[in-house]
Amino acid sequence: MSLNERISKVIEYSKLTPSEFADEIDVQRSSISHITSGRNKPSLEFIIKIKSSFPEILWDWLVTGEGEMLKQDLPEVNEIPAEEEEKSKPTSLPDLFTMMNSDDDFGAEETEIETPKQTAGESFIPHQSLTQEKISDSQRLEKSNDQIISEAIGNQTHKIKRIVLFYENGKFESFEP
C-alpha cells in the first residue's frame, strides 16, 4: 500500500470529508486532493500534522506501511504491574530552583571559571574580558534634502522623459517636461 493510499485510509478512518479533514489537520484543501490522487507526495510536515491530529495512528504504519494502523489494534504484550511501572519511569531532572541551595545564593555570581579540558583536534579559545570600547568620534550619516536632490540632479546621465503620478483612487496624471 502506497503512502497516498494510507493517507486515503486515514481520511476514511476519520469519517470526515476530504475538505473537513484538510481543515482538521490545518492544510490546504487542494493538497488533500493532490495527494489522494497520486499527483503529489505528502511532505514530512503533512505527515506530522496527521500524526498530531490523530495520535492513535502508528508512525510505522503511516510512514512505511508496516504493522497495524491503530495503537489499539496491537496485541497486549507483557502487561507490567502498576508497582513496577512506577519504578521503571525515569526520574525527572532537577529544575533551576531546586538546584539552588538557599535564597542567599540568588543573584550571586560564580567566582571560579573552569577551563575546559583540551582534547586532540580541538582548539581552546580563552574567555574574553567584558571591556567596552567607546566611540567618541562619530560622523553624521544624514544629509539634508537639498543635498540629496542636488546630488541626484547632478549625477543624472539620462534626461527625464515622463513623470507619472498614481493616486489612491485609481486615477493618474502624466507630465512631460
Short mmCIF file of C-alpha atoms in Angstrom, two decimals:
data_model
loop_
_atom_site.label_atom_id
_atom_site.label_comp_id
_atom_site.label_asym_id
_atom_site.label_seq_id
_atom_site.Cartn_x
_atom_site.Cartn_y
_atom_site.Cartn_z
CA MET A 1 0.00 0.00 0.00
CA SER A 2 1.46 3.37 -1.03
CA LEU A 3 1.72 6.38 1.27
CA ASN A 4 -1.02 8.14 -0.69
CA GLU A 5 -3.31 5.12 -0.18
CA ARG A 6 -2.52 5.09 3.55
CA ILE A 7 -3.48 8.76 3.79
CA SER A 8 -6.73 7.98 1.98
CA LYS A 9 -7.33 5.24 4.55
CA VAL A 10 -6.70 7.74 7.39
CA ILE A 11 -9.27 10.09 5.84
CA GLU A 12 -11.70 7.19 5.63
CA TYR A 13 -10.94 6.26 9.27
CA SER A 14 -11.58 9.85 10.41
CA LYS A 15 -15.12 9.73 8.93
CA LEU A 16 -14.57 13.26 7.63
CA THR A 17 -14.91 14.60 4.11
CA PRO A 18 -11.57 15.43 2.46
CA SER A 19 -12.22 19.15 2.94
CA GLU A 20 -13.13 18.65 6.62
CA PHE A 21 -10.01 16.50 7.02
CA ALA A 22 -7.88 19.29 5.49
CA ASP A 23 -9.37 21.77 7.95
CA GLU A 24 -8.80 19.33 10.82
CA ILE A 25 -5.07 18.93 10.12
CA ASP A 26 -4.71 22.57 9.02
CA VAL A 27 -3.61 22.15 5.41
CA GLN A 28 -4.98 23.48 2.14
CA ARG A 29 -7.92 21.53 0.78
CA SER A 30 -6.30 21.21 -2.64
CA SER A 31 -3.29 19.42 -1.13
CA ILE A 32 -5.59 16.58 0.06
CA SER A 33 -6.90 16.15 -3.47
CA HIS A 34 -3.42 16.20 -4.98
CA ILE A 35 -2.09 13.65 -2.51
CA THR A 36 -5.01 11.21 -2.65
CA SER A 37 -5.00 11.29 -6.46
CA GLY A 38 -1.27 10.47 -6.50
CA ARG A 39 -0.26 13.72 -8.19
CA ASN A 40 1.87 14.84 -5.23
CA LYS A 41 3.63 13.03 -2.42
CA PRO A 42 2.98 14.26 1.13
CA SER A 43 5.68 16.23 2.88
CA LEU A 44 7.06 15.37 6.31
CA GLU A 45 5.18 18.37 7.72
CA PHE A 46 1.94 16.98 6.26
CA ILE A 47 2.53 13.58 7.89
CA ILE A 48 3.39 15.21 11.22
CA LYS A 49 0.12 17.17 11.11
CA ILE A 50 -1.81 13.94 10.54
CA LYS A 51 0.00 12.26 13.44
CA SER A 52 -0.62 15.27 15.71
CA SER A 53 -4.34 15.29 14.94
CA PHE A 54 -4.70 11.50 15.15
CA PRO A 55 -2.26 10.24 17.83
CA GLU A 56 -3.81 6.76 17.80
CA ILE A 57 -2.28 6.14 14.34
CA LEU A 58 1.10 4.44 14.50
CA TRP A 59 4.15 6.08 12.90
CA ASP A 60 5.47 2.84 11.42
CA TRP A 61 2.24 2.16 9.61
CA LEU A 62 1.81 5.75 8.41
CA VAL A 63 5.35 6.13 7.09
CA THR A 64 6.29 2.63 5.92
CA GLY A 65 3.00 0.70 5.87
CA GLU A 66 4.36 -1.92 8.27
CA GLY A 67 2.32 -3.19 11.21
CA GLU A 68 -1.12 -2.14 12.34
CA MET A 69 -2.76 1.20 11.63
CA LEU A 70 -4.01 1.93 15.16
CA LYS A 71 -2.42 1.53 18.57
CA GLN A 72 -5.49 -0.28 19.91
CA ASP A 73 -5.12 -2.95 17.21
CA LEU A 74 -1.83 -4.12 18.72
CA PRO A 75 -1.92 -7.24 20.90
CA GLU A 76 -1.05 -6.56 24.53
CA VAL A 77 2.45 -7.82 25.29
CA ASN A 78 3.70 -8.25 28.87
CA GLU A 79 1.43 -6.09 30.95
CA ILE A 80 3.58 -4.52 33.67
CA PRO A 81 2.08 -4.29 37.16
CA ALA A 82 1.50 -0.73 38.36
CA GLU A 83 4.21 -1.02 41.05
CA GLU A 84 6.90 -1.99 38.54
CA GLU A 85 5.73 0.62 36.07
CA GLU A 86 6.29 3.40 38.62
CA LYS A 87 9.79 2.06 39.32
CA SER A 88 10.69 1.92 35.64
CA LYS A 89 9.59 5.50 34.93
CA PRO A 90 12.59 7.79 34.54
CA THR A 91 13.04 10.29 37.30
CA SER A 92 12.85 13.91 36.25
CA LEU A 93 15.94 16.06 36.41
CA PRO A 94 16.02 18.85 38.98
CA ASP A 95 14.99 22.26 37.73
CA LEU A 96 16.84 25.52 38.24
CA PHE A 97 15.12 26.37 41.50
CA THR A 98 15.70 23.03 43.22
CA MET A 99 19.41 23.27 42.42
CA MET A 100 19.83 26.48 44.43
CA ASN A 101 20.96 25.91 47.98
CA SER A 102 19.25 28.87 49.58
CA ASP A 103 17.89 32.33 48.86
CA ASP A 104 21.34 33.72 49.72
CA ASP A 105 22.72 32.20 46.51
CA PHE A 106 20.19 34.01 44.35
CA GLY A 107 21.91 36.58 42.12
CA ALA A 108 25.41 35.58 43.23
CA GLU A 109 27.98 35.15 40.50
CA GLU A 110 30.33 32.23 40.33
CA THR A 111 33.87 33.33 41.01
CA GLU A 112 35.72 30.39 39.61
CA ILE A 113 35.71 29.72 35.89
CA GLU A 114 36.71 26.24 34.93
CA THR A 115 38.71 25.90 31.75
CA PRO A 116 37.53 23.01 29.60
CA LYS A 117 39.88 20.13 29.10
CA GLN A 118 41.54 20.31 25.72
CA THR A 119 41.42 17.19 23.61
CA ALA A 120 43.33 16.41 20.47
CA GLY A 121 41.86 18.20 17.46
CA GLU A 122 40.12 20.88 19.48
CA SER A 123 41.41 24.37 19.99
CA PHE A 124 40.86 26.36 23.14
CA ILE A 125 39.51 29.89 22.89
CA PRO A 126 40.09 31.80 26.13
CA HIS A 127 37.23 33.67 27.79
CA GLN A 128 37.25 37.26 26.59
CA SER A 129 37.02 40.11 29.05
CA LEU A 130 33.97 42.33 29.04
CA THR A 131 35.65 45.64 28.29
CA GLN A 132 33.57 48.20 26.47
CA GLU A 133 35.03 50.45 23.87
CA LYS A 134 33.56 53.89 23.49
CA ILE A 135 33.16 55.52 20.14
CA SER A 136 33.89 59.17 20.63
CA ASP A 137 34.30 60.36 17.06
CA SER A 138 31.22 59.59 15.04
CA GLN A 139 30.08 61.03 11.75
CA ARG A 140 26.66 62.27 10.99
CA LEU A 141 25.15 59.99 8.36
CA GLU A 142 22.16 62.11 7.46
CA LYS A 143 22.18 64.56 4.58
CA SER A 144 19.74 67.37 4.12
CA ASN A 145 17.02 67.05 1.47
CA ASP A 146 18.61 69.83 -0.57
CA GLN A 147 21.93 67.96 -0.68
CA ILE A 148 20.22 64.73 -1.79
CA ILE A 149 18.22 66.48 -4.54
CA SER A 150 21.21 68.44 -5.84
CA GLU A 151 23.33 65.24 -5.93
CA ALA A 152 20.57 63.34 -7.73
CA ILE A 153 20.20 66.08 -10.33
CA GLY A 154 23.95 66.50 -10.73
CA ASN A 155 24.50 62.71 -11.17
CA GLN A 156 21.87 62.28 -13.86
CA THR A 157 23.19 60.99 -17.12
CA HIS A 158 19.76 60.48 -18.64
CA LYS A 159 17.06 63.07 -19.21
CA ILE A 160 13.59 62.60 -17.78
CA LYS A 161 11.07 61.75 -20.49
CA ARG A 162 7.87 61.43 -18.46
CA ILE A 163 6.72 61.54 -14.83
CA VAL A 164 3.55 59.61 -13.91
CA LEU A 165 1.75 60.08 -10.58
CA PHE A 166 -0.67 57.39 -9.43
CA TYR A 167 -3.40 58.31 -6.93
CA GLU A 168 -5.13 56.03 -4.42
CA ASN A 169 -8.49 56.38 -6.17
CA GLY A 170 -7.06 54.74 -9.31
CA LYS A 171 -6.52 57.94 -11.31
CA PHE A 172 -3.16 59.06 -12.62
CA GLU A 173 -1.51 62.11 -14.18
CA SER A 174 1.31 62.15 -16.68
CA PHE A 175 3.77 65.04 -17.01
CA GLU A 176 6.28 65.51 -19.80
CA PRO A 177 8.93 68.22 -19.35
#
